[in-house]
Structures are given as C-alpha cells and as structure tokens.
Amino acid sequence: MWMRSLTSTDKDAFLTARRLAREESVFCGGSSGMNVWVALKIAEKASPDSVIVTIICDTGERYLTKHHSDEWLKEKRLLEAAKMTVGLVAQLKRKTVAPPFCLSARYDA
C-alpha cells in the first residue's frame, strides 16, 4: 500500500489531462490529470505486478477555454511555443525515422 503523498504542478496536471484526451480519448479536467500524473509517478517505482488505481473525477467540457486551450496555456506560460526553424525542418525531412518529439506510449493491460 502506498503511504506517501505526492504533489504535482498545474502544468503537470493540465498537460496530463490533454494527453489523456489525445492518446486515450478521455476528456477530463485538471483534477483527473493530476490523479493520473501521480498514478504514473507511482507506477514508475512500483513492482511489475502492482495494480495502480486512480479516479477520473471530472469532465473536460468545463475547461475548453482553460487547459484545453493552447492560447490560455501559452498566456499562463504553461505551454511553450514550438521552436521550429527552416534548418530543423530540412534536417527532419532528410531523416527516415520519426523525430524524437513524435514519441507516443502504449499502455497494455
């Protein structure tokens, strides 16, 4: 049983909520993003046979103009603007593998 407390930042919570929407089709709010972020941190140190449970406790529809908005996140300095240069684009076009910022993770049950 886990007997510690962990904290997350607003940025961690909001970006995890956006990741849930993008990768898992779970449209949730920041509280759920925080819950999942902490569960992922616990999973990093847990044994492979551990079962980790968390709660998706809110919906994302109330946050369309908040953390589901790129503009709002940039205004709050929680989302960095992409830094793409012509040289980087040309370099990426020459490569045959996906660039490192196109990574995705799959979680198998």
XYZ file of C-alpha atoms in Angstrom:
109
model
C 0.000 0.000 0.000
C 1.225 3.488 -0.857
C 1.687 5.626 2.238
C 3.256 8.817 0.846
C 1.840 11.952 -0.616
C 2.961 13.342 -3.942
C 2.304 16.745 -5.391
C 2.003 17.832 -8.979
C 2.153 21.243 -10.555
C -0.671 22.817 -12.535
C 1.434 22.271 -15.635
C 1.800 18.538 -14.906
C -1.932 18.183 -14.250
C -3.093 20.174 -17.279
C -0.681 18.585 -19.737
C -1.603 15.108 -18.474
C -5.308 15.907 -18.924
C -4.560 16.972 -22.512
C -2.516 13.820 -23.051
C -5.426 11.706 -21.806
C -7.703 13.381 -24.347
C -5.205 12.997 -27.184
C -3.937 9.456 -26.510
C -6.751 7.724 -24.622
C -9.870 9.674 -25.709
C -10.583 10.513 -22.067
C -11.810 14.116 -21.963
C -11.241 15.224 -18.384
C -10.388 18.159 -16.190
C -7.234 19.130 -14.365
C -8.076 17.191 -11.208
C -8.190 13.973 -13.182
C -4.985 14.968 -14.953
C -3.347 15.368 -11.554
C -4.644 11.976 -10.383
C -3.266 10.236 -13.468
C 0.062 12.106 -13.296
C 0.560 10.942 -9.702
C -0.500 7.382 -10.625
C 2.098 7.376 -13.414
C 4.790 8.559 -10.988
C 3.850 5.783 -8.573
C 3.900 3.252 -11.430
C 7.469 4.248 -12.305
C 8.676 2.892 -8.957
C 6.147 0.106 -8.419
C 6.873 -3.542 -8.972
C 5.728 -5.008 -12.314
C 2.915 -6.982 -10.683
C 1.442 -3.922 -8.935
C -2.104 -2.767 -9.593
C -2.450 1.011 -9.513
C -5.904 2.571 -9.432
C -6.871 6.209 -9.844
C -10.096 8.146 -10.354
C -11.184 10.241 -13.322
C -13.339 12.626 -11.304
C -14.265 15.431 -13.695
C -15.106 16.185 -17.304
C -13.157 18.419 -19.648
C -16.110 20.296 -21.110
C -15.931 22.988 -18.419
C -12.302 23.639 -19.293
C -12.459 24.238 -23.044
C -11.285 27.827 -22.570
C -8.755 26.856 -19.893
C -6.294 23.960 -20.028
C -7.756 22.517 -23.233
C -6.929 25.830 -24.952
C -3.425 26.332 -26.360
C -3.845 30.093 -26.153
C -4.768 30.024 -22.438
C -1.861 27.730 -21.605
C 0.585 29.940 -23.517
C -0.809 33.032 -21.762
C -0.209 31.353 -18.393
C 3.246 30.198 -19.566
C 2.304 26.556 -19.141
C 2.763 25.633 -22.802
C 5.872 26.566 -24.711
C 5.614 27.707 -28.288
C 7.098 25.227 -30.717
C 10.529 26.267 -31.896
C 10.773 25.136 -35.495
C 13.370 26.539 -37.839
C 13.842 26.035 -41.563
C 17.092 24.192 -40.829
C 15.370 21.815 -38.422
C 12.573 21.111 -40.900
C 15.120 20.347 -43.628
C 17.076 18.096 -41.274
C 13.935 16.203 -40.244
C 12.877 15.742 -43.859
C 16.212 14.038 -44.635
C 15.808 11.524 -41.804
C 13.941 8.292 -42.404
C 12.917 7.791 -38.774
C 10.374 9.780 -36.801
C 11.786 12.800 -34.969
C 12.257 12.407 -31.199
C 9.340 14.709 -30.348
C 6.859 12.363 -32.064
C 7.086 9.653 -29.431
C 3.979 8.018 -28.064
C 3.443 5.428 -25.390
C 1.085 2.496 -25.339
C -0.186 1.006 -22.163
C -1.256 -2.620 -22.423
C -3.432 -4.057 -19.713
